[in-house]
mmCIF file of C-alpha atoms in Angstrom:
data_model
loop_
_atom_site.group_PDB
_atom_site.id
_atom_site.type_symbol
_atom_site.label_atom_id
_atom_site.label_comp_id
_atom_site.label_asym_id
_atom_site.label_seq_id
_atom_site.Cartn_x
_atom_site.Cartn_y
_atom_site.Cartn_z
ATOM 1 C CA MET A 1 43.880 -42.127 38.383
ATOM 2 C CA TRP A 2 45.715 -39.458 35.952
ATOM 3 C CA HIS A 3 44.431 -41.459 33.097
ATOM 4 C CA SER A 4 40.872 -41.230 34.325
ATOM 5 C CA GLU A 5 41.003 -37.539 34.848
ATOM 6 C CA THR A 6 42.317 -37.110 31.332
ATOM 7 C CA LEU A 7 39.322 -39.427 29.970
ATOM 8 C CA ILE A 8 37.041 -37.107 31.603
ATOM 9 C CA VAL A 9 38.281 -33.877 30.259
ATOM 10 C CA SER A 10 38.597 -35.377 26.685
ATOM 11 C CA LEU A 11 34.887 -36.417 27.153
ATOM 12 C CA GLY A 12 34.032 -32.776 28.331
ATOM 13 C CA CYS A 13 35.926 -31.164 25.248
ATOM 14 C CA LEU A 14 33.876 -33.577 22.889
ATOM 15 C CA CYS A 15 30.823 -32.540 24.307
ATOM 16 C CA VAL A 16 31.483 -28.968 24.231
ATOM 17 C CA LEU A 17 32.526 -29.095 20.452
ATOM 18 C CA ALA A 18 29.121 -31.024 19.895
ATOM 19 C CA ALA A 19 27.253 -28.400 21.577
ATOM 20 C CA VAL A 20 28.637 -25.476 19.289
ATOM 21 C CA SER A 21 29.107 -27.317 16.121
ATOM 22 C CA PRO A 22 25.537 -26.875 14.839
ATOM 23 C CA SER A 23 26.103 -22.787 15.330
ATOM 24 C CA VAL A 24 29.405 -22.975 13.343
ATOM 25 C CA HIS A 25 27.374 -24.866 10.316
ATOM 26 C CA ALA A 26 24.343 -22.356 10.310
ATOM 27 C CA ASP A 27 21.743 -22.786 7.654
ATOM 28 C CA THR A 28 22.470 -21.017 4.335
ATOM 29 C CA THR A 29 19.457 -18.586 3.395
ATOM 30 C CA VAL A 30 18.518 -18.593 -0.506
ATOM 31 C CA TYR A 31 15.897 -15.886 -1.652
ATOM 32 C CA GLY A 32 13.716 -16.749 -4.683
ATOM 33 C CA LYS A 33 10.996 -14.516 -6.496
ATOM 34 C CA VAL A 34 7.709 -15.941 -7.054
ATOM 35 C CA GLY A 35 7.542 -17.373 -10.664
ATOM 36 C CA GLY A 36 11.231 -17.592 -10.744
ATOM 37 C CA GLU A 37 13.548 -20.391 -9.880
ATOM 38 C CA ALA A 38 15.878 -21.125 -6.685
ATOM 39 C CA VAL A 39 19.233 -22.852 -7.205
ATOM 40 C CA LEU A 40 19.981 -24.847 -3.859
ATOM 41 C CA LYS A 41 23.508 -25.960 -3.578
ATOM 42 C CA PRO A 42 25.397 -28.438 -1.129
ATOM 43 C CA PRO A 43 27.891 -26.396 1.034
ATOM 44 C CA ALA A 44 30.988 -25.641 -0.664
ATOM 45 C CA ASN A 45 33.915 -28.537 -0.524
ATOM 46 C CA SER A 46 31.253 -30.746 1.155
ATOM 47 C CA VAL A 47 31.571 -33.298 -1.745
ATOM 48 C CA SER A 48 34.847 -35.246 -2.396
ATOM 49 C CA GLY A 49 35.388 -38.090 -4.883
ATOM 50 C CA PRO A 50 32.475 -39.455 -7.396
ATOM 51 C CA ILE A 51 28.967 -38.886 -6.417
ATOM 52 C CA THR A 52 27.034 -42.150 -6.095
ATOM 53 C CA GLN A 53 23.871 -41.078 -4.294
ATOM 54 C CA ILE A 54 21.858 -37.718 -3.817
ATOM 55 C CA SER A 55 19.020 -37.003 -1.727
ATOM 56 C CA TRP A 56 16.925 -33.449 -1.041
ATOM 57 C CA LYS A 57 14.392 -33.417 1.673
ATOM 58 C CA GLU A 58 11.830 -30.702 2.010
ATOM 59 C CA GLY A 59 11.359 -30.400 5.792
ATOM 60 C CA SER A 60 10.905 -34.271 6.625
ATOM 61 C CA ASN A 61 9.726 -35.398 3.407
ATOM 62 C CA LYS A 62 11.532 -36.523 0.235
ATOM 63 C CA ALA A 63 11.776 -33.996 -2.692
ATOM 64 C CA MET A 64 14.192 -35.526 -4.959
ATOM 65 C CA GLU A 65 16.742 -38.496 -5.063
ATOM 66 C CA TRP A 66 19.052 -40.347 -7.252
ATOM 67 C CA GLU A 67 21.647 -43.156 -7.049
ATOM 68 C CA THR A 68 24.084 -44.859 -9.418
ATOM 69 C CA GLY A 69 22.381 -46.798 -11.862
ATOM 70 C CA ASP A 70 19.083 -44.565 -12.083
ATOM 71 C CA THR A 71 18.618 -43.076 -15.499
ATOM 72 C CA ASN A 72 17.086 -39.875 -13.884
ATOM 73 C CA ALA A 73 16.413 -38.360 -10.769
ATOM 74 C CA THR A 74 12.873 -38.873 -8.993
ATOM 75 C CA GLY A 75 10.963 -36.141 -7.903
ATOM 76 C CA TYR A 76 7.990 -36.174 -5.590
ATOM 77 C CA ARG A 77 5.068 -34.177 -5.314
ATOM 78 C CA GLN A 78 5.345 -30.597 -6.825
ATOM 79 C CA PHE A 79 9.002 -31.367 -7.568
ATOM 80 C CA ARG A 80 7.986 -34.098 -10.066
ATOM 81 C CA ASP A 81 7.336 -31.438 -12.530
ATOM 82 C CA ARG A 82 9.244 -28.213 -11.053
ATOM 83 C CA GLY A 83 12.435 -29.824 -9.880
ATOM 84 C CA HIS A 84 15.739 -30.546 -11.475
ATOM 85 C CA LEU A 85 18.450 -32.448 -10.199
ATOM 86 C CA ASP A 86 22.166 -32.198 -11.144
ATOM 87 C CA THR A 87 23.692 -35.359 -10.559
ATOM 88 C CA SER A 88 27.188 -34.311 -11.067
ATOM 89 C CA THR A 89 27.208 -31.648 -8.563
ATOM 90 C CA GLY A 90 24.074 -32.311 -6.310
ATOM 91 C CA VAL A 91 22.507 -29.074 -7.088
ATOM 92 C CA MET A 92 18.673 -28.811 -7.039
ATOM 93 C CA THR A 93 16.784 -26.346 -8.838
ATOM 94 C CA ILE A 94 13.070 -25.367 -8.445
ATOM 95 C CA SER A 95 11.410 -23.667 -11.186
ATOM 96 C CA GLY A 96 8.053 -21.674 -11.227
ATOM 97 C CA LEU A 97 8.531 -20.864 -7.367
ATOM 98 C CA LEU A 98 5.471 -20.435 -5.251
ATOM 99 C CA HIS A 99 5.101 -18.986 -1.535
ATOM 100 C CA ASN A 100 4.349 -22.326 -0.280
ATOM 101 C CA ASP A 101 7.779 -23.635 -1.608
ATOM 102 C CA SER A 102 9.471 -21.646 1.330
ATOM 103 C CA ASN A 103 10.984 -24.398 3.709
ATOM 104 C CA SER A 104 14.122 -26.030 4.688
ATOM 105 C CA TYR A 105 15.849 -28.272 2.306
ATOM 106 C CA THR A 106 18.400 -30.474 3.530
ATOM 107 C CA PRO A 107 20.701 -32.441 1.005
ATOM 108 C CA GLU A 108 22.376 -35.632 1.523
ATOM 109 C CA ILE A 109 25.049 -36.760 -0.700
ATOM 110 C CA ASN A 110 27.063 -40.361 -0.561
ATOM 111 C CA ASN A 111 24.675 -41.200 2.281
ATOM 112 C CA ARG A 112 26.139 -38.122 4.280
ATOM 113 C CA ARG A 113 23.853 -35.468 5.678
ATOM 114 C CA LEU A 114 24.766 -31.961 4.848
ATOM 115 C CA THR A 115 23.987 -28.515 6.169
ATOM 116 C CA PRO A 116 20.298 -27.642 5.366
ATOM 117 C CA VAL A 117 19.512 -24.564 2.864
ATOM 118 C CA SER A 118 16.620 -22.480 3.834
ATOM 119 C CA LEU A 119 14.486 -21.270 0.832
ATOM 120 C CA VAL A 120 12.508 -18.043 1.246
ATOM 121 C CA VAL A 121 9.945 -17.248 -1.732
ATOM 122 C CA LEU A 122 9.140 -13.568 -1.804
ATOM 123 C CA SER A 123 6.703 -11.197 -3.985
ATOM 124 C CA PRO A 124 8.554 -8.295 -5.626
ATOM 125 C CA VAL A 125 8.248 -5.064 -4.057
ATOM 126 C CA PRO A 126 5.782 -2.411 -5.290
ATOM 127 C CA VAL A 127 6.523 0.898 -6.894
ATOM 128 C CA PRO A 128 6.318 3.170 -3.681
ATOM 129 C CA SER A 129 4.408 6.294 -3.521
ATOM 130 C CA VAL A 130 5.230 9.448 -0.839
ATOM 131 C CA ASN A 131 2.564 10.546 1.605
ATOM 132 C CA LYS A 132 3.344 13.958 2.979
ATOM 133 C CA SER A 133 2.319 16.016 5.692
ATOM 134 C CA CYS A 134 3.654 19.825 6.144
ATOM 135 C CA ASP A 135 3.696 22.588 8.382
ATOM 136 C CA GLU A 136 5.597 25.863 8.450
ATOM 137 C CA SER A 137 8.729 24.211 9.798
ATOM 138 C CA LYS A 138 8.833 21.033 8.667
ATOM 139 C CA CYS A 139 7.354 17.993 6.360
ATOM 140 C CA GLU A 140 6.878 14.605 7.627
ATOM 141 C CA LEU A 141 7.418 12.139 4.459
ATOM 142 C CA ILE A 142 6.368 8.303 4.395
ATOM 143 C CA CYS A 143 7.334 6.021 1.847
ATOM 144 C CA GLU A 144 4.139 3.887 1.271
ATOM 145 C CA GLY A 145 3.752 0.430 -0.316
ATOM 146 C CA THR A 146 2.178 -2.900 0.264
ATOM 147 C CA THR A 147 4.781 -4.976 1.170
ATOM 148 C CA ALA A 148 2.789 -8.207 2.176
ATOM 149 C CA ARG A 149 4.897 -11.452 1.364
ATOM 150 C CA ALA A 150 7.787 -9.230 0.151
ATOM 151 C CA THR A 151 9.391 -8.839 3.781
ATOM 152 C CA PRO A 152 12.220 -8.169 4.632
ATOM 153 C CA VAL A 153 12.189 -4.875 2.869
ATOM 154 C CA SER A 154 14.348 -1.721 3.478
ATOM 155 C CA TYR A 155 13.642 1.674 2.891
ATOM 156 C CA THR A 156 16.124 4.481 1.378
ATOM 157 C CA TRP A 157 15.615 7.991 0.492
ATOM 158 C CA MET A 158 17.591 9.442 -2.490
ATOM 159 C CA SER A 159 18.139 13.162 -3.507
ATOM 160 C CA ASP A 160 17.218 13.357 -7.093
ATOM 161 C CA ASP A 161 19.387 16.409 -7.526
ATOM 162 C CA THR A 162 22.498 14.557 -6.470
ATOM 163 C CA GLY A 163 21.861 10.831 -6.651
ATOM 164 C CA LYS A 164 22.991 10.448 -3.122
ATOM 165 C CA HIS A 165 21.340 8.664 -0.378
ATOM 166 C CA VAL A 166 20.292 11.008 2.342
ATOM 167 C CA SER A 167 18.431 8.550 4.750
ATOM 168 C CA SER A 168 17.247 5.301 5.689
ATOM 169 C CA GLY A 169 13.923 3.970 6.984
ATOM 170 C CA LYS A 170 10.290 4.297 6.125
ATOM 171 C CA GLN A 171 9.705 7.923 7.415
ATOM 172 C CA TYR A 172 11.757 10.785 6.828
ATOM 173 C CA THR A 173 11.455 14.427 8.198
ATOM 174 C CA VAL A 174 12.375 17.602 6.103
ATOM 175 C CA HIS A 175 13.034 20.725 8.384
ATOM 176 C CA LYS A 176 13.048 24.185 6.732
ATOM 177 C CA VAL A 177 16.650 25.459 7.347
ATOM 178 C CA ASN A 178 16.654 28.384 4.909
ATOM 179 C CA SER A 179 14.475 30.488 2.830
ATOM 180 C CA SER A 180 15.752 29.267 -0.529
ATOM 181 C CA ILE A 181 15.203 25.407 -0.127
ATOM 182 C CA SER A 182 14.272 23.491 -3.281
ATOM 183 C CA TYR A 183 15.148 19.989 -4.126
ATOM 184 C CA GLU A 184 13.687 16.660 -5.346
ATOM 185 C CA LEU A 185 13.472 13.515 -3.160
ATOM 186 C CA SER A 186 12.365 9.962 -3.754
ATOM 187 C CA CYS A 187 12.119 6.978 -1.911
ATOM 188 C CA GLU A 188 13.205 3.174 -2.634
ATOM 189 C CA ILE A 189 11.657 -0.048 -1.217
ATOM 190 C CA GLU A 190 14.120 -3.041 -1.755
ATOM 191 C CA ASN A 191 14.236 -6.600 -0.652
ATOM 192 C CA PRO A 192 16.608 -9.301 -1.687
ATOM 193 C CA ILE A 193 14.959 -9.998 -5.043
ATOM 194 C CA SER A 194 13.589 -6.644 -6.042
ATOM 195 C CA ARG A 195 13.845 -2.729 -5.883
ATOM 196 C CA GLU A 196 11.522 -0.092 -6.960
ATOM 197 C CA ARG A 197 11.698 3.835 -6.841
ATOM 198 C CA SER A 198 8.828 6.291 -6.381
ATOM 199 C CA GLU A 199 8.119 9.235 -8.754
ATOM 200 C CA PRO A 200 10.216 12.399 -7.418
ATOM 201 C CA ILE A 201 8.532 15.031 -5.343
ATOM 202 C CA THR A 202 9.690 18.678 -4.763
ATOM 203 C CA ILE A 203 10.205 20.231 -1.627
ATOM 204 C CA SER A 204 10.020 23.958 -1.965
ATOM 205 C CA SER A 205 10.235 26.965 0.619
ATOM 206 C CA ASP A 206 7.067 28.553 -0.837
ATOM 207 C CA SER A 207 4.775 28.027 2.182
ATOM 208 C CA PHE A 208 7.042 24.939 2.814
ATOM 209 C CA SER A 209 4.751 22.401 1.074
ATOM 210 C CA VAL A 210 5.572 19.068 -0.943
ATOM 211 C CA ILE A 211 4.364 19.524 -4.381
ATOM 212 C CA SER A 212 3.358 16.187 -5.752
ATOM 213 C CA PRO A 213 3.690 15.198 -9.398
ATOM 214 C CA PRO A 214 0.876 15.479 -11.605
ATOM 215 C CA GLY A 215 -1.944 12.776 -10.782
ATOM 216 C CA GLY A 216 -1.290 13.355 -7.275
ATOM 217 C CA GLY A 217 -4.068 13.304 -4.448
ATOM 218 C CA PRO A 218 -6.901 15.945 -3.876
ATOM 219 C CA ASN A 219 -5.878 19.172 -2.500
ATOM 220 C CA ILE A 220 -7.549 20.039 0.959
ATOM 221 C CA TYR A 221 -7.234 23.482 0.677
ATOM 222 C CA MET A 222 -8.911 23.694 -2.589
ATOM 223 C CA GLY A 223 -11.819 21.953 -1.159
ATOM 224 C CA LEU A 224 -12.225 24.226 1.813
ATOM 225 C CA THR A 225 -12.192 27.234 -0.252
ATOM 226 C CA VAL A 226 -15.186 26.001 -2.603
ATOM 227 C CA LEU A 227 -16.935 24.921 0.460
ATOM 228 C CA ILE A 228 -16.588 28.546 2.045
ATOM 229 C CA VAL A 229 -17.669 29.945 -1.263
ATOM 230 C CA LEU A 230 -20.788 28.152 -1.355
ATOM 231 C CA LEU A 231 -21.577 28.870 2.070
ATOM 232 C CA VAL A 232 -21.421 32.827 1.163
ATOM 233 C CA VAL A 233 -23.373 32.432 -1.717
ATOM 234 C CA VAL A 234 -26.246 30.653 0.004
ATOM 235 C CA THR A 235 -26.136 33.136 2.915
ATOM 236 C CA LEU A 236 -26.332 36.000 0.293
ATOM 237 C CA LEU A 237 -29.562 34.494 -1.292
ATOM 238 C CA VAL A 238 -31.342 33.920 2.163
ATOM 239 C CA VAL A 239 -30.500 37.673 2.980
ATOM 240 C CA PHE A 240 -31.787 38.813 -0.571
ATOM 241 C CA HIS A 241 -34.992 36.593 -0.036
ATOM 242 C CA LYS A 242 -36.080 38.204 3.261
ATOM 243 C CA TRP A 243 -35.164 41.812 1.959
ATOM 244 C CA LYS A 244 -37.394 41.053 -1.263
ATOM 245 C CA THR A 245 -40.216 39.406 0.079
ATOM 246 C CA GLY A 246 -40.300 40.547 3.857
ATOM 247 C CA MET A 247 -40.263 37.095 5.478
ATOM 248 C CA TRP A 248 -37.831 33.971 5.699
ATOM 249 C CA PHE A 249 -37.685 31.403 2.940
ATOM 250 C CA PHE A 250 -38.925 28.883 5.489
ATOM 251 C CA GLU A 251 -42.221 30.726 6.037
ATOM 252 C CA LYS A 252 -43.368 30.843 2.566
ATOM 253 C CA GLU A 253 -45.729 28.164 1.363
ATOM 254 C CA SER A 254 -44.480 28.196 -2.314
ATOM 255 C CA MET A 255 -41.224 26.511 -3.662
ATOM 256 C CA PRO A 256 -38.100 28.281 -4.941
ATOM 257 C CA TRP A 257 -38.814 27.289 -8.238
ATOM 258 C CA GLU A 258 -42.354 29.042 -8.338
ATOM 259 C CA GLY A 259 -42.838 32.636 -9.010
ATOM 260 C CA ASP A 260 -44.619 33.449 -5.806
ATOM 261 C CA PHE A 261 -41.623 32.706 -3.617
ATOM 262 C CA TRP A 262 -39.723 35.537 -4.663
ATOM 263 C CA ARG A 263 -42.904 37.996 -4.279
ATOM 264 C CA SER A 264 -43.885 39.835 -1.181
ATOM 265 C CA ASP A 265 -47.157 38.608 0.386
ATOM 266 C CA GLU A 266 -48.651 42.209 0.083
ATOM 267 C CA HIS A 267 -48.375 42.180 -3.648
ATOM 268 C CA GLN A 268 -50.286 38.875 -3.556
ATOM 269 C CA ARG A 269 -53.031 40.100 -1.431
ATOM 270 C CA ALA A 270 -53.660 43.307 -3.327
ATOM 271 C CA PRO A 271 -54.887 41.464 -6.520
ATOM 272 C CA ALA A 272 -56.980 39.177 -4.454
ATOM 273 C CA ALA A 273 -58.810 42.071 -2.837
ATOM 274 C CA ASN A 274 -59.267 43.810 -6.225
ATOM 275 C CA GLY A 275 -60.777 40.727 -7.714
ATOM 276 C CA THR A 276 -63.393 40.297 -4.732
ATOM 277 C CA THR A 277 -64.569 44.205 -5.114
ATOM 278 C CA ALA A 278 -65.086 43.745 -8.882
ATOM 279 C CA GLN A 279 -67.226 40.675 -8.361
ATOM 280 C CA GLN A 280 -69.416 42.763 -5.678
ATOM 281 C CA ARG A 281 -69.997 45.336 -8.007
ATOM 282 C CA ASN A 282 -71.102 42.952 -10.733
ATOM 283 C CA ASP A 283 -73.525 41.345 -8.684
ATOM 284 C CA GLU A 284 -75.132 44.442 -7.474
ATOM 285 C CA GLN A 285 -75.207 45.870 -11.258
ATOM 286 C CA THR A 286 -77.026 42.576 -12.147
ATOM 287 C CA GLU A 287 -79.820 42.990 -9.309
ATOM 288 C CA GLU A 288 -80.381 46.297 -10.341
ATOM 289 C CA GLU A 289 -81.221 45.418 -14.102
ATOM 290 C CA THR A 290 -83.462 42.487 -13.366
ATOM 291 C CA PRO A 291 -87.093 43.421 -13.874
ATOM 292 C CA MET A 292 -90.034 42.995 -11.447
ATOM 293 C CA THR A 293 -92.397 40.464 -12.505
ATOM 294 C CA ASN A 294 -96.099 40.327 -11.069
ATOM 295 C CA GLY A 295 -97.430 37.004 -9.948
#
């Protein structure tokens, strides 16, 4: 009876060990840059003695293999041209990396399956820019940059005056704490294979606005000022036209580029009336000078 209980306990321990063993040997993650190369290594201390057989699989498909007696390793599909296998260490190198190369790669050495290696191919991060929105008490800053196929990424805000890290995260709020605030900030975007930093921006206490470097976006306040000036000019022209001609511009039959558009209707009617009177006088004089003829 005692032996059977011991056997049951032993089997239970084995089951527990089998259940937790995958979590102990977690996959190793290797990050590669598009166009670069990735070096996939078997787990440390996993190979003992001479290597007689090596195999790497991409997912469930063969990637590369070699065994004693082969002159060279055999590559399959894209690994025929872009794969290299070191037969002395079992290390597999992939060059000319593509996003599609991201996958789980499992090594097998001397017919022993080892822990998979996860390859993640990333694009480099872009040079970021800072988007700002300010009011009288604070400025909201956002570190902008297209990070498609570059994740995971992290954001860091740096003081260009001291070179110190001041905050993490894509957004950063600067509060106006005194009347003499003035310093420079920049943001960094980083992923496992690259890092880029924005041009510095200056935080000034003058109206508490963020001043962008040359080449920044359009100034909305300048645009509003120009619009208001144009509206004032148009209004003055309309009022001047009404005062000069005695009627609104939309009551005129002539166009602005015609001379009559800026003349009063009274001045236009006077010459017309004078012309009619002169014509009548000429007609009367012609009738008086015509001689009578007898039939």
